[in-house]
XYZ file of C-alpha atoms in Angstrom:
125
model
C 167.640 -94.706 -62.310
C 167.018 -96.182 -65.762
C 163.486 -95.540 -67.013
C 162.021 -96.777 -70.282
C 158.587 -96.771 -71.858
C 157.514 -98.814 -74.839
C 154.328 -97.864 -76.723
C 152.598 -96.449 -73.640
C 149.027 -95.255 -74.110
C 146.691 -93.703 -71.540
C 143.174 -92.451 -72.127
C 140.537 -90.866 -69.935
C 137.270 -91.693 -71.650
C 137.527 -90.282 -75.175
C 140.528 -88.078 -74.277
C 143.903 -89.521 -75.292
C 146.474 -88.276 -72.757
C 149.410 -90.376 -74.025
C 149.723 -92.054 -77.401
C 152.532 -94.477 -78.298
C 155.089 -92.986 -75.884
C 158.456 -94.714 -76.197
C 161.770 -93.588 -74.707
C 164.686 -94.687 -72.563
C 166.697 -92.521 -70.191
C 169.727 -94.663 -69.532
C 170.940 -94.219 -65.976
C 170.068 -90.596 -65.281
C 170.554 -88.617 -62.102
C 168.540 -85.688 -63.348
C 165.891 -85.661 -66.019
C 163.750 -82.789 -67.288
C 160.370 -83.443 -68.830
C 159.162 -80.464 -70.853
C 156.231 -79.867 -73.134
C 153.083 -77.830 -73.642
C 150.234 -77.663 -71.174
C 148.034 -80.704 -71.727
C 150.870 -82.594 -73.411
C 150.758 -85.562 -71.022
C 153.698 -84.758 -68.715
C 151.713 -85.177 -65.499
C 150.024 -88.326 -66.784
C 153.402 -89.856 -67.613
C 154.771 -88.936 -64.181
C 151.695 -90.407 -62.487
C 152.272 -93.660 -64.401
C 155.959 -93.671 -63.409
C 154.936 -93.150 -59.773
C 152.445 -96.011 -59.985
C 149.440 -93.758 -59.434
C 147.961 -94.460 -62.879
C 147.909 -97.642 -64.963
C 148.658 -97.363 -68.681
C 146.007 -98.725 -71.034
C 148.694 -100.214 -73.262
C 152.459 -100.600 -73.380
C 155.220 -101.382 -70.929
C 157.090 -99.272 -68.407
C 160.420 -100.478 -67.013
C 162.524 -99.108 -64.181
C 166.103 -100.312 -63.792
C 165.442 -103.057 -66.325
C 162.392 -104.473 -64.509
C 158.925 -104.149 -65.995
C 156.494 -102.368 -63.706
C 153.675 -104.616 -62.524
C 150.613 -102.529 -61.741
C 149.422 -104.820 -58.942
C 149.329 -103.620 -55.337
C 151.822 -106.145 -53.903
C 154.481 -105.185 -56.469
C 153.662 -101.472 -56.243
C 154.151 -101.426 -52.476
C 157.802 -102.437 -52.781
C 158.283 -100.042 -55.713
C 156.734 -97.051 -53.936
C 159.191 -97.395 -51.078
C 161.889 -96.269 -53.564
C 159.943 -93.687 -55.572
C 158.284 -90.453 -54.544
C 156.389 -87.687 -56.249
C 155.934 -84.028 -55.406
C 152.718 -82.676 -56.857
C 152.521 -79.316 -58.578
C 149.679 -78.172 -56.348
C 149.899 -77.834 -52.600
C 148.825 -81.272 -51.442
C 149.576 -80.836 -47.769
C 147.099 -81.474 -45.008
C 146.227 -77.952 -43.826
C 145.373 -79.077 -40.297
C 148.896 -80.556 -39.815
C 152.183 -78.764 -39.253
C 155.040 -79.072 -41.758
C 156.725 -81.703 -39.560
C 153.483 -83.676 -39.230
C 152.993 -83.636 -43.029
C 156.506 -85.016 -43.532
C 156.082 -87.537 -40.711
C 152.832 -89.002 -42.003
C 154.212 -91.217 -44.826
C 157.380 -92.012 -42.888
C 155.362 -93.417 -40.009
C 152.245 -94.774 -41.722
C 153.694 -96.198 -44.948
C 157.390 -96.763 -44.344
C 156.985 -97.662 -40.646
C 160.316 -96.018 -39.788
C 161.317 -96.018 -36.141
C 163.495 -92.924 -36.684
C 160.793 -90.976 -38.545
C 161.016 -87.914 -36.268
C 164.753 -87.533 -36.789
C 164.410 -88.009 -40.557
C 161.580 -85.488 -40.838
C 163.454 -82.837 -38.889
C 166.665 -83.508 -40.870
C 164.763 -83.137 -44.159
C 163.176 -79.861 -43.094
C 166.530 -78.579 -41.792
C 168.179 -79.489 -45.092
C 165.781 -77.172 -46.904
C 165.957 -74.549 -44.146
C 162.314 -74.951 -43.243
């Protein structure tokens, strides 16, 4: 996946989380994002996942500028996922039910059960 940012800025009120972020990854299989606590790593990842909208700048994935409108984001989110640092599972659901939820509700997969079990088996869960 080729990711690039050009002059990306994101603020939360008076707090500047990202200021003039510009980079390009080329086609990378694995990418590490490192920096100090409060350095904007999570904010950048949330923008790349389409969960936040930058105040300024452009983000491109595979040469296509991200359009932060719901219709465009729906098609984009089918290809992109995010695993949060905290435990964001539904505590009243089993592991299989937590994995099944987006596969059934968002992706509308008819083979969701098989995929969920295969994913959990892959990680020996």
